Amino acid sequence: MEEKLIDEKKQGELLVLEQKEGNQRKLFIESYGCQMNFSDSEIVASILAEQGYNTTENLEEADLVLVNTCSIRDKAEQTVRKRLEKYNAVKKINPNMKVGVLGCMAERLKSKFLKEEKIVDMVVGPDAYKDLPNLLKEVEEGRNAVNVILSKDETYGDISPVRLGGHGVTAFVSITRGCDNMCTFCVVPFTRGRERSRDPKSILEEVNDLAEKGYKEITLLDQNVDSYLWYGGGLKKDYKNASEIQRATATNFAQLLEMTAEAQPGMRIRFSTSNPQDMTEDVLHSMAKYDNICNYIHLPAQSGSTRILKEMNRQYTREEYFELIDRVREIIPDCAISQDIITGFSTETEEDHRDTLSLMDYVKYDFGFMFMYSERPGTPAARKLDDDVPAEIKKRRLIEIVDLQREHSAYRTQQFVGQTVEVLIEKESHKSEAQWSGRTQHNTVAVFPKEYYKVGDFVMVKIEDCTSATLLGNAVGYSKNNV
Ligand code: SAM
């Protein structure tokens, strides 16, 4: 048991987009890891649509197979290696098929990948997707191609991603790339480079375009959304050298959030992920001010022990985390909160583990994503600390944390029974053809009989019952937000 309560169904999801007329070549693209990767795959497919590629669901007929990879934990890398074995088997039937590795594993392993995985023709890091046309030419001429250069300013703001993988109701809009936080366990700063924000103008254009296409909910996406800062382009770390005029006209995350909420009052606005050390009160006030900003924050704690937080180079203590939670509850009393927690980080004792359990008891999170610590080569923790908590102990602590989260999720879900809440319909329930599935603004899944409602409707649902993670009810009419 590595990860519990995380949506594993999305892993390896295949991206199939609208077919562009005249395109002859076939692209099979699969994605693993975080939402940023799924978003990036849409950008890649858009770039390749201009190069004559249409997406296919059929691996056997592909001219080009791309796998967008994740390095966050060892298990994620092993999953990709297994997929490469599968592609290798298909390549034996279709020797002209080319295979490319994209994303964080490409960045971490660079040209070493070509030696390790003989079937790989192309290795492309997260900032090099615009170079794909040139790299493909190299591959077609029989050479291997690698571009893993990390950029100071690439945000793909000028590429309009094609999005037909989902249900046309919710979409992710990426606002920043890279991460400067240097949490000691994390590989992201090494694979995705330094932090740089995207021009708010291009973000708003993308949001407006999504609204025009009928989307009803967007999630502003980044490893660390609260750190968003646009001052005319460039790295966040270079803001200290910004001119007076650049400072005076800069846009921070709270401002971006408000601009987005105002631009599309009929759309739900979400954001993810918040880092406690960068979350500021003005964001909470913006959330309270606009009805269409969902009352939900994903606020990873990682640990409840101040000592471990220090070893992780998280810039907050247990007490500061509690203060932030108290402020959230004061400013947005009904805010749902979710967590990421790592168990068994280097030197974690039973006492540290108990601190994590008691932190969870204090917050009573609505949801959680919990992981056993997986040492990543090259990270500060791998260089300076021993991965000294035995696997069985990590596993036992993970089970305890997952069980406690399940109790808290059940408690939070139960609070909605008897209430009438707004649900945005996303898709048919996977358990019953007669039911719709959608989410409340608190991000809780709700399931109810279809009647005459349709995907994309905002519906008021009377909650009659629940499981630990799902609300069960009946629609009582459209929401006032349904247009
Ligand atoms: N940027 C966010 C933050 O810092 O809070 C989250 C980014 S990460 C893609 C998602 C989660 O994976 C992290 O919050 C952390 O809980 C987990 N994670 C990252 N590195 C890990 C590692 N080496 N072992 C286990 N879990 C890890």
Short mmCIF file of C-alpha atoms and ligand atoms in Angstrom, two decimals:
data_model
loop_
_atom_site.label_atom_id
_atom_site.label_comp_id
_atom_site.label_asym_id
_atom_site.label_seq_id
_atom_site.Cartn_x
_atom_site.Cartn_y
_atom_site.Cartn_z
CA MET A 1 0.00 0.00 0.00
CA GLU A 2 1.79 3.15 -1.16
CA GLU A 3 -0.87 5.74 -1.79
CA LYS A 4 -4.37 5.74 -0.44
CA LEU A 5 -7.28 8.04 -1.17
CA ILE A 6 -5.56 9.33 -4.32
CA ASP A 7 -7.23 9.07 -7.69
CA GLU A 8 -5.18 6.26 -9.19
CA LYS A 9 -7.68 5.88 -12.04
CA LYS A 10 -6.20 8.88 -13.81
CA GLN A 11 -2.68 7.43 -13.86
CA GLY A 12 -1.71 6.34 -17.35
CA GLU A 13 -4.73 8.10 -18.79
CA LEU A 14 -4.68 8.32 -22.52
CA LEU A 15 -5.27 11.67 -24.13
CA VAL A 16 -7.55 11.58 -27.16
CA LEU A 17 -8.24 14.88 -28.84
CA GLU A 18 -10.36 16.11 -31.71
CA GLN A 19 -9.07 14.85 -35.05
CA LYS A 20 -7.58 17.58 -37.24
CA GLU A 21 -8.49 17.15 -40.88
CA GLY A 22 -5.60 16.28 -43.17
CA ASN A 23 -3.40 14.94 -40.36
CA GLN A 24 -2.00 11.56 -41.41
CA ARG A 25 0.24 10.52 -38.55
CA LYS A 26 -0.91 8.91 -35.32
CA LEU A 27 0.16 9.93 -31.82
CA PHE A 28 -0.42 7.79 -28.72
CA ILE A 29 0.19 9.91 -25.59
CA GLU A 30 -0.10 8.68 -22.00
CA SER A 31 0.42 10.66 -18.80
CA TYR A 32 1.53 9.80 -15.27
CA GLY A 33 1.93 11.84 -12.11
CA CYS A 34 0.59 15.23 -11.12
CA GLN A 35 -2.05 17.36 -12.80
CA MET A 36 0.69 19.56 -14.31
CA ASN A 37 1.71 16.57 -16.44
CA PHE A 38 -1.83 15.99 -17.70
CA SER A 39 -2.02 19.68 -18.56
CA ASP A 40 1.37 19.56 -20.32
CA SER A 41 0.27 16.58 -22.43
CA GLU A 42 -2.54 18.75 -23.80
CA ILE A 43 0.05 21.36 -24.78
CA VAL A 44 2.21 18.68 -26.43
CA ALA A 45 -0.74 17.26 -28.38
CA SER A 46 -1.61 20.80 -29.56
CA ILE A 47 1.97 21.37 -30.78
CA LEU A 48 1.99 18.02 -32.58
CA ALA A 49 -1.43 18.62 -34.19
CA GLU A 50 0.39 21.34 -36.17
CA GLN A 51 2.97 18.73 -37.23
CA GLY A 52 0.46 16.37 -38.81
CA TYR A 53 -0.36 14.17 -35.80
CA ASN A 54 -3.82 13.12 -34.66
CA THR A 55 -4.20 11.26 -31.37
CA THR A 56 -5.12 7.58 -31.30
CA GLU A 57 -6.31 5.18 -28.59
CA ASN A 58 -4.70 2.29 -30.36
CA LEU A 59 -1.07 1.74 -29.41
CA GLU A 60 -0.55 -0.78 -32.24
CA GLU A 61 -1.28 1.77 -34.97
CA ALA A 62 0.79 4.65 -33.49
CA ASP A 63 3.61 6.30 -35.44
CA LEU A 64 4.72 8.11 -32.32
CA VAL A 65 4.29 7.02 -28.69
CA LEU A 66 4.89 9.61 -25.98
CA VAL A 67 4.84 8.95 -22.26
CA ASN A 68 4.70 11.94 -19.94
CA THR A 69 6.51 10.79 -16.82
CA CYS A 70 6.69 11.48 -13.10
CA SER A 71 9.69 11.21 -10.74
CA ILE A 72 8.05 12.21 -7.47
CA ARG A 73 8.32 8.70 -5.96
CA ASP A 74 10.25 5.62 -7.04
CA LYS A 75 7.00 3.75 -7.67
CA ALA A 76 5.98 6.33 -10.31
CA GLU A 77 9.25 5.73 -12.18
CA GLN A 78 8.87 1.94 -12.00
CA THR A 79 5.37 2.19 -13.49
CA VAL A 80 6.77 4.07 -16.49
CA ARG A 81 9.58 1.53 -16.96
CA LYS A 82 6.90 -1.21 -17.14
CA ARG A 83 5.01 0.77 -19.79
CA LEU A 84 8.21 1.04 -21.82
CA GLU A 85 8.44 -2.78 -21.80
CA LYS A 86 4.93 -2.87 -23.25
CA TYR A 87 5.85 -0.35 -25.99
CA ASN A 88 8.92 -2.46 -26.76
CA ALA A 89 6.71 -5.49 -27.41
CA VAL A 90 4.56 -3.44 -29.80
CA LYS A 91 7.62 -2.03 -31.54
CA LYS A 92 8.49 -5.58 -32.56
CA ILE A 93 5.28 -5.68 -34.62
CA ASN A 94 5.55 -2.07 -35.78
CA PRO A 95 9.30 -1.30 -36.10
CA ASN A 96 8.67 2.20 -37.53
CA MET A 97 7.02 3.33 -34.32
CA LYS A 98 9.05 5.99 -32.47
CA VAL A 99 9.02 6.31 -28.68
CA GLY A 100 9.59 9.51 -26.71
CA VAL A 101 9.85 10.12 -22.97
CA LEU A 102 8.59 13.49 -21.73
CA GLY A 103 8.41 15.19 -18.33
CA CYS A 104 10.22 14.78 -15.04
CA MET A 105 11.92 11.40 -15.64
CA ALA A 106 13.27 12.77 -18.92
CA GLU A 107 14.69 15.71 -17.02
CA ARG A 108 16.09 13.63 -14.16
CA LEU A 109 17.76 10.95 -16.25
CA LYS A 110 18.54 12.98 -19.40
CA SER A 111 20.52 11.14 -22.10
CA LYS A 112 21.19 8.28 -19.63
CA PHE A 113 17.66 7.23 -20.49
CA LEU A 114 18.66 6.35 -24.06
CA LYS A 115 21.25 3.91 -22.73
CA GLU A 116 19.02 2.44 -20.05
CA GLU A 117 15.94 2.03 -22.20
CA LYS A 118 17.13 1.03 -25.64
CA ILE A 119 13.75 1.50 -27.29
CA VAL A 120 13.56 5.22 -26.47
CA ASP A 121 14.26 7.50 -29.47
CA MET A 122 13.61 10.87 -27.89
CA VAL A 123 13.96 12.45 -24.41
CA VAL A 124 12.24 15.79 -23.85
CA GLY A 125 12.17 17.79 -20.60
CA PRO A 126 9.18 19.87 -19.38
CA ASP A 127 10.48 23.16 -20.81
CA ALA A 128 11.41 21.84 -24.27
CA TYR A 129 8.06 20.91 -25.82
CA LYS A 130 8.20 23.72 -28.38
CA ASP A 131 11.35 22.07 -29.73
CA LEU A 132 9.41 18.85 -30.51
CA PRO A 133 9.15 19.58 -34.29
CA ASN A 134 12.98 19.79 -34.54
CA LEU A 135 13.51 16.78 -32.30
CA LEU A 136 11.11 14.73 -34.42
CA LYS A 137 13.04 15.64 -37.55
CA GLU A 138 16.22 14.32 -35.92
CA VAL A 139 14.45 11.09 -35.00
CA GLU A 140 13.04 10.69 -38.52
CA GLU A 141 16.57 11.02 -39.87
CA GLY A 142 17.58 8.10 -37.67
CA ARG A 143 19.24 9.93 -34.79
CA ASN A 144 18.26 9.95 -31.14
CA ALA A 145 17.12 13.35 -29.93
CA VAL A 146 17.43 14.96 -26.50
CA ASN A 147 16.39 18.37 -25.18
CA VAL A 148 16.28 18.74 -21.42
CA ILE A 149 17.20 22.42 -21.17
CA LEU A 150 15.29 24.14 -18.39
CA SER A 151 14.09 27.62 -19.21
CA LYS A 152 13.97 30.95 -17.38
CA ASP A 153 10.82 32.13 -19.07
CA GLU A 154 8.94 29.32 -20.83
CA THR A 155 5.33 29.19 -19.57
CA TYR A 156 3.60 27.99 -22.79
CA GLY A 157 1.33 31.01 -22.32
CA ASP A 158 1.04 31.40 -26.10
CA ILE A 159 -0.12 27.80 -26.71
CA SER A 160 -3.79 27.17 -26.47
CA PRO A 161 -4.12 23.61 -25.18
CA VAL A 162 -6.73 21.41 -26.84
CA ARG A 163 -8.95 19.77 -24.21
CA LEU A 164 -11.17 17.00 -25.22
CA GLY A 165 -9.92 14.35 -22.80
CA GLY A 166 -12.48 15.27 -20.11
CA HIS A 167 -16.19 15.99 -20.17
CA GLY A 168 -15.99 19.63 -21.27
CA VAL A 169 -17.07 20.90 -17.83
CA THR A 170 -13.90 21.36 -15.75
CA ALA A 171 -10.41 22.35 -16.87
CA PHE A 172 -7.00 23.08 -15.39
CA VAL A 173 -5.21 26.32 -16.26
CA SER A 174 -1.55 26.39 -15.44
CA ILE A 175 -0.34 29.72 -13.97
CA THR A 176 3.27 29.11 -12.94
CA ARG A 177 6.00 26.63 -13.79
CA GLY A 178 8.85 25.31 -11.67
CA CYS A 179 9.31 25.60 -7.91
CA ASP A 180 11.81 27.50 -5.74
CA ASN A 181 10.89 26.01 -2.40
CA MET A 182 13.54 23.33 -2.10
CA CYS A 183 11.68 21.00 0.27
CA THR A 184 14.46 18.51 1.00
CA PHE A 185 12.40 15.43 -0.05
CA CYS A 186 11.25 16.83 -3.37
CA VAL A 187 12.60 16.33 -6.87
CA VAL A 188 10.41 19.02 -8.51
CA PRO A 189 12.89 21.95 -8.38
CA PHE A 190 15.40 19.72 -10.20
CA THR A 191 13.01 18.40 -12.85
CA ARG A 192 10.86 21.47 -13.47
CA GLY A 193 13.36 24.22 -12.83
CA ARG A 194 13.05 27.63 -11.21
CA GLU A 195 9.76 29.32 -10.63
CA ARG A 196 8.32 31.67 -13.27
CA SER A 197 4.79 32.96 -13.63
CA ARG A 198 2.61 33.30 -16.66
CA ASP A 199 1.26 36.62 -17.95
CA PRO A 200 -2.18 37.21 -16.35
CA LYS A 201 -3.44 38.41 -19.73
CA SER A 202 -2.82 35.02 -21.32
CA ILE A 203 -4.34 33.27 -18.26
CA LEU A 204 -7.51 35.35 -18.56
CA GLU A 205 -7.68 34.76 -22.31
CA GLU A 206 -7.53 31.03 -21.68
CA VAL A 207 -10.21 31.23 -18.97
CA ASN A 208 -12.49 33.35 -21.20
CA ASP A 209 -11.98 30.94 -24.08
CA LEU A 210 -12.90 28.00 -21.81
CA ALA A 211 -16.06 29.86 -20.70
CA GLU A 212 -17.01 30.44 -24.32
CA LYS A 213 -16.57 26.72 -25.01
CA GLY A 214 -19.03 25.93 -22.20
CA TYR A 215 -16.65 25.02 -19.37
CA LYS A 216 -18.12 25.70 -15.92
CA GLU A 217 -15.19 25.29 -13.56
CA ILE A 218 -11.48 26.01 -13.76
CA THR A 219 -8.61 25.18 -11.42
CA LEU A 220 -5.64 27.54 -11.42
CA LEU A 221 -2.75 25.14 -11.27
CA ASP A 222 0.79 25.23 -9.94
CA GLN A 223 3.10 23.41 -7.49
CA ASN A 224 2.76 26.48 -5.29
CA VAL A 225 -0.06 28.80 -6.44
CA ASP A 226 0.32 31.36 -3.65
CA SER A 227 3.77 32.16 -4.91
CA TYR A 228 2.38 33.44 -8.26
CA LEU A 229 3.97 36.77 -9.18
CA TRP A 230 3.89 38.45 -12.58
CA TYR A 231 6.12 41.50 -12.96
CA GLY A 232 6.56 41.46 -16.72
CA GLY A 233 8.23 38.04 -17.05
CA GLY A 234 11.33 36.34 -15.70
CA LEU A 235 12.19 34.23 -12.70
CA LYS A 236 10.53 34.83 -9.34
CA LYS A 237 13.94 34.87 -7.67
CA ASP A 238 14.95 37.86 -9.83
CA TYR A 239 12.04 39.98 -8.59
CA LYS A 240 14.47 41.61 -6.17
CA ASN A 241 16.05 43.33 -9.20
CA ALA A 242 12.70 44.51 -10.62
CA SER A 243 12.30 48.21 -11.45
CA GLU A 244 9.94 50.46 -9.52
CA ILE A 245 7.41 50.40 -12.34
CA GLN A 246 7.58 46.60 -12.52
CA ARG A 247 6.88 46.41 -8.78
CA ALA A 248 4.04 48.92 -8.98
CA THR A 249 2.31 46.98 -11.77
CA ALA A 250 3.04 43.46 -10.50
CA THR A 251 0.18 40.96 -10.03
CA ASN A 252 0.17 38.56 -7.08
CA PHE A 253 -1.98 35.45 -6.57
CA ALA A 254 -4.81 37.14 -4.64
CA GLN A 255 -5.11 39.71 -7.44
CA LEU A 256 -5.05 37.03 -10.14
CA LEU A 257 -7.73 35.10 -8.28
CA GLU A 258 -9.97 38.17 -8.08
CA MET A 259 -9.37 39.06 -11.75
CA THR A 260 -10.39 35.54 -12.75
CA ALA A 261 -13.45 35.49 -10.50
CA GLU A 262 -14.61 38.85 -11.89
CA ALA A 263 -13.91 37.94 -15.52
CA GLN A 264 -16.19 34.88 -15.29
CA PRO A 265 -18.73 35.25 -12.47
CA GLY A 266 -20.70 32.27 -13.80
CA MET A 267 -17.74 29.93 -13.49
CA ARG A 268 -16.46 28.17 -10.40
CA ILE A 269 -12.83 29.02 -9.66
CA ARG A 270 -10.54 26.64 -7.77
CA PHE A 271 -6.80 26.58 -7.20
CA SER A 272 -4.18 24.03 -6.26
CA THR A 273 -1.66 23.56 -4.59
CA SER A 274 -1.14 25.95 -1.69
CA ASN A 275 2.03 25.82 0.37
CA PRO A 276 1.34 26.94 3.98
CA GLN A 277 4.50 29.05 4.03
CA ASP A 278 3.37 31.14 1.05
CA MET A 279 -0.37 31.34 1.67
CA THR A 280 -1.28 34.90 2.61
CA GLU A 281 -4.39 36.28 4.26
CA ASP A 282 -5.35 38.37 1.24
CA VAL A 283 -6.04 35.09 -0.61
CA LEU A 284 -8.46 34.08 2.15
CA HIS A 285 -10.19 37.47 1.92
CA SER A 286 -10.50 37.13 -1.87
CA MET A 287 -12.08 33.72 -1.36
CA ALA A 288 -14.55 35.14 1.16
CA LYS A 289 -15.39 38.08 -1.15
CA TYR A 290 -16.32 36.13 -4.29
CA ASP A 291 -19.07 33.50 -4.24
CA ASN A 292 -17.68 31.83 -7.32
CA ILE A 293 -14.28 31.09 -5.70
CA CYS A 294 -14.82 27.66 -4.14
CA ASN A 295 -14.42 27.34 -0.38
CA TYR A 296 -11.80 24.66 -0.60
CA ILE A 297 -8.03 24.73 0.03
CA HIS A 298 -5.52 21.97 -0.57
CA LEU A 299 -2.97 22.77 2.12
CA PRO A 300 -0.29 20.04 2.40
CA ALA A 301 1.13 19.76 5.93
CA GLN A 302 3.61 16.92 5.12
CA SER A 303 4.19 16.37 8.87
CA GLY A 304 2.81 17.47 12.23
CA SER A 305 6.22 17.59 13.89
CA THR A 306 8.12 20.89 13.90
CA ARG A 307 11.40 19.01 14.02
CA ILE A 308 10.55 16.99 10.91
CA LEU A 309 9.18 20.08 9.13
CA LYS A 310 12.57 21.69 9.72
CA GLU A 311 14.37 18.64 8.28
CA MET A 312 12.04 18.88 5.29
CA ASN A 313 12.91 22.58 4.90
CA ARG A 314 9.24 23.50 5.13
CA GLN A 315 9.24 27.12 6.32
CA TYR A 316 6.54 26.77 8.99
CA THR A 317 6.16 25.14 12.39
CA ARG A 318 3.30 23.01 13.68
CA GLU A 319 2.06 26.05 15.65
CA GLU A 320 2.19 28.33 12.58
CA TYR A 321 0.23 25.73 10.61
CA PHE A 322 -2.45 25.72 13.34
CA GLU A 323 -2.57 29.54 13.26
CA LEU A 324 -3.13 29.43 9.52
CA ILE A 325 -5.91 26.86 9.92
CA ASP A 326 -7.52 29.09 12.59
CA ARG A 327 -7.39 32.09 10.21
CA VAL A 328 -8.96 30.03 7.42
CA ARG A 329 -11.80 29.00 9.75
CA GLU A 330 -12.32 32.58 10.95
CA ILE A 331 -12.37 34.16 7.47
CA ILE A 332 -14.13 31.31 5.61
CA PRO A 333 -16.01 29.35 8.32
CA ASP A 334 -17.21 26.56 6.01
CA CYS A 335 -13.95 26.05 4.11
CA ALA A 336 -13.03 22.47 3.19
CA ILE A 337 -9.35 21.67 3.69
CA SER A 338 -7.30 18.77 2.36
CA GLN A 339 -3.75 17.58 2.99
CA ASP A 340 -0.69 15.80 1.67
CA ILE A 341 1.27 13.91 4.32
CA ILE A 342 4.49 11.93 4.05
CA THR A 343 5.11 9.12 6.55
CA GLY A 344 8.52 7.82 7.56
CA PHE A 345 10.64 10.75 6.45
CA SER A 346 14.30 10.47 7.55
CA THR A 347 14.69 10.37 11.36
CA GLU A 348 10.90 10.34 12.00
CA THR A 349 10.26 8.89 15.48
CA GLU A 350 7.03 7.54 17.01
CA GLU A 351 6.65 10.86 18.78
CA ASP A 352 6.90 12.76 15.45
CA HIS A 353 4.35 10.36 13.99
CA ARG A 354 1.99 11.00 16.93
CA ASP A 355 2.40 14.74 16.28
CA THR A 356 1.16 14.14 12.74
CA LEU A 357 -1.86 12.19 14.02
CA SER A 358 -2.70 14.95 16.52
CA LEU A 359 -2.32 17.63 13.84
CA MET A 360 -4.82 15.69 11.75
CA ASP A 361 -7.18 15.52 14.75
CA TYR A 362 -6.95 19.30 15.12
CA VAL A 363 -7.79 20.05 11.48
CA LYS A 364 -10.09 17.09 10.68
CA TYR A 365 -9.31 17.33 6.97
CA ASP A 366 -12.03 16.70 4.42
CA PHE A 367 -9.67 14.68 2.18
CA GLY A 368 -6.07 13.58 2.10
CA PHE A 369 -3.29 12.26 -0.10
CA MET A 370 -0.84 10.22 1.93
CA PHE A 371 2.50 8.76 0.92
CA MET A 372 5.38 6.75 2.33
CA TYR A 373 8.63 8.65 2.02
CA SER A 374 10.51 7.63 -1.10
CA GLU A 375 14.08 8.89 -1.25
CA ARG A 376 14.78 10.62 -4.56
CA PRO A 377 18.35 10.68 -5.89
CA GLY A 378 19.94 14.12 -5.96
CA THR A 379 17.55 15.79 -3.51
CA PRO A 380 18.97 17.52 -0.40
CA ALA A 381 17.48 14.77 1.82
CA ALA A 382 19.17 12.04 -0.23
CA ARG A 383 22.47 13.87 0.03
CA LYS A 384 22.35 14.77 3.71
CA LEU A 385 20.03 12.40 5.56
CA ASP A 386 19.68 8.64 5.92
CA ASP A 387 16.47 7.04 4.72
CA ASP A 388 16.47 5.32 8.10
CA VAL A 389 12.83 4.47 8.85
CA PRO A 390 12.32 0.78 7.96
CA ALA A 391 9.72 0.04 5.23
CA GLU A 392 7.43 -1.87 7.65
CA ILE A 393 7.32 1.11 10.02
CA LYS A 394 6.60 3.55 7.18
CA LYS A 395 3.82 1.23 6.05
CA ARG A 396 2.31 0.86 9.53
CA ARG A 397 2.36 4.62 10.05
CA LEU A 398 0.77 5.15 6.64
CA ILE A 399 -2.03 2.73 7.54
CA GLU A 400 -2.67 4.63 10.79
CA ILE A 401 -2.78 7.95 8.97
CA VAL A 402 -5.02 6.64 6.20
CA ASP A 403 -7.43 5.13 8.75
CA LEU A 404 -7.61 8.38 10.69
CA GLN A 405 -8.19 10.35 7.48
CA ARG A 406 -11.00 7.99 6.58
CA GLU A 407 -12.66 8.74 9.95
CA HIS A 408 -12.27 12.48 9.41
CA SER A 409 -13.56 12.30 5.83
CA ALA A 410 -16.61 10.37 7.07
CA TYR A 411 -17.17 12.99 9.79
CA ARG A 412 -16.94 15.87 7.28
CA THR A 413 -19.15 14.16 4.70
CA GLN A 414 -21.76 13.36 7.37
CA GLN A 415 -22.09 17.10 8.13
CA PHE A 416 -23.74 17.60 4.73
CA VAL A 417 -26.53 15.08 5.32
CA GLY A 418 -29.82 16.98 5.51
CA GLN A 419 -28.40 20.03 3.72
CA THR A 420 -29.21 21.16 0.17
CA VAL A 421 -25.99 21.90 -1.72
CA GLU A 422 -25.02 23.03 -5.21
CA VAL A 423 -23.51 20.32 -7.40
CA LEU A 424 -21.90 20.82 -10.80
CA ILE A 425 -22.68 17.72 -12.91
CA GLU A 426 -19.50 16.32 -14.46
CA LYS A 427 -20.31 12.83 -15.70
CA GLU A 428 -22.35 9.68 -15.30
CA SER A 429 -21.74 7.91 -11.99
CA HIS A 430 -19.41 4.95 -12.58
CA LYS A 431 -21.67 2.85 -10.35
CA SER A 432 -24.99 3.50 -12.09
CA GLU A 433 -26.15 4.66 -15.52
CA ALA A 434 -29.21 6.21 -13.86
CA GLN A 435 -27.18 8.61 -11.71
CA TRP A 436 -25.10 11.74 -12.27
CA SER A 437 -21.83 12.41 -10.50
CA GLY A 438 -20.58 15.89 -9.71
CA ARG A 439 -18.84 17.90 -7.02
CA THR A 440 -19.96 20.45 -4.45
CA GLN A 441 -17.97 23.64 -4.13
CA HIS A 442 -16.21 21.94 -1.18
CA ASN A 443 -14.94 19.40 -3.71
CA THR A 444 -16.97 16.53 -2.25
CA VAL A 445 -18.37 14.08 -4.80
CA ALA A 446 -22.17 13.90 -4.91
CA VAL A 447 -24.27 11.31 -6.74
CA PHE A 448 -28.00 11.61 -7.54
CA PRO A 449 -30.68 10.38 -10.02
CA LYS A 450 -30.34 11.96 -13.47
CA GLU A 451 -33.99 13.03 -14.10
CA TYR A 452 -33.94 15.71 -16.84
CA TYR A 453 -30.62 17.33 -15.82
CA LYS A 454 -27.53 17.20 -18.01
CA VAL A 455 -23.74 17.33 -17.80
CA GLY A 456 -22.59 20.90 -17.05
CA ASP A 457 -25.73 21.89 -15.10
CA PHE A 458 -25.48 23.51 -11.66
CA VAL A 459 -28.11 21.67 -9.64
CA MET A 460 -29.31 21.96 -6.02
CA VAL A 461 -29.18 18.53 -4.41
CA LYS A 462 -30.79 17.55 -1.10
CA ILE A 463 -28.31 15.24 0.62
CA GLU A 464 -30.08 12.22 2.12
CA ASP A 465 -27.16 9.94 2.96
CA CYS A 466 -23.42 9.46 2.47
CA THR A 467 -20.53 7.02 2.38
CA SER A 468 -17.16 8.12 3.81
CA ALA A 469 -16.31 10.03 0.63
CA THR A 470 -19.53 10.46 -1.38
CA LEU A 471 -22.78 12.34 -0.81
CA LEU A 472 -26.00 10.68 -1.94
CA GLY A 473 -29.13 12.72 -2.64
CA ASN A 474 -31.86 13.96 -4.97
CA ALA A 475 -31.97 17.05 -7.15
CA VAL A 476 -34.53 19.66 -6.10
CA GLY A 477 -34.04 22.14 -8.97
CA TYR A 478 -31.45 24.25 -10.76
CA SER A 479 -29.05 26.45 -8.81
CA LYS A 480 -29.35 30.23 -9.28
CA ASN A 481 -25.92 29.97 -10.93
CA ASN A 482 -27.23 27.80 -13.74
CA VAL A 483 -27.45 29.79 -16.95
N1 SAM B 1 4.10 21.59 -4.28
C1 SAM B 1 3.24 20.97 -3.34
C2 SAM B 1 3.81 21.17 -1.94
O1 SAM B 1 4.98 21.40 -1.79
O2 SAM B 1 3.06 21.10 -0.96
C3 SAM B 1 2.99 19.49 -3.71
C4 SAM B 1 3.75 18.88 -4.86
S1 SAM B 1 4.05 17.15 -4.99
C5 SAM B 1 3.84 16.98 -6.69
C6 SAM B 1 2.70 16.29 -4.33
C7 SAM B 1 3.02 15.57 -3.05
O3 SAM B 1 3.86 14.45 -3.23
C8 SAM B 1 3.72 16.39 -2.00
O4 SAM B 1 2.88 17.30 -1.36
C9 SAM B 1 4.26 15.33 -1.07
O5 SAM B 1 3.32 14.98 -0.07
C10 SAM B 1 4.46 14.13 -2.00
N2 SAM B 1 5.90 13.89 -2.21
C11 SAM B 1 6.81 14.69 -2.78
N3 SAM B 1 8.03 14.13 -2.76
C12 SAM B 1 7.90 12.94 -2.13
C13 SAM B 1 8.81 11.89 -1.78
N4 SAM B 1 10.11 11.98 -2.05
N5 SAM B 1 8.31 10.80 -1.15
C14 SAM B 1 7.00 10.70 -0.86
N6 SAM B 1 6.09 11.65 -1.17
C15 SAM B 1 6.54 12.76 -1.79
#
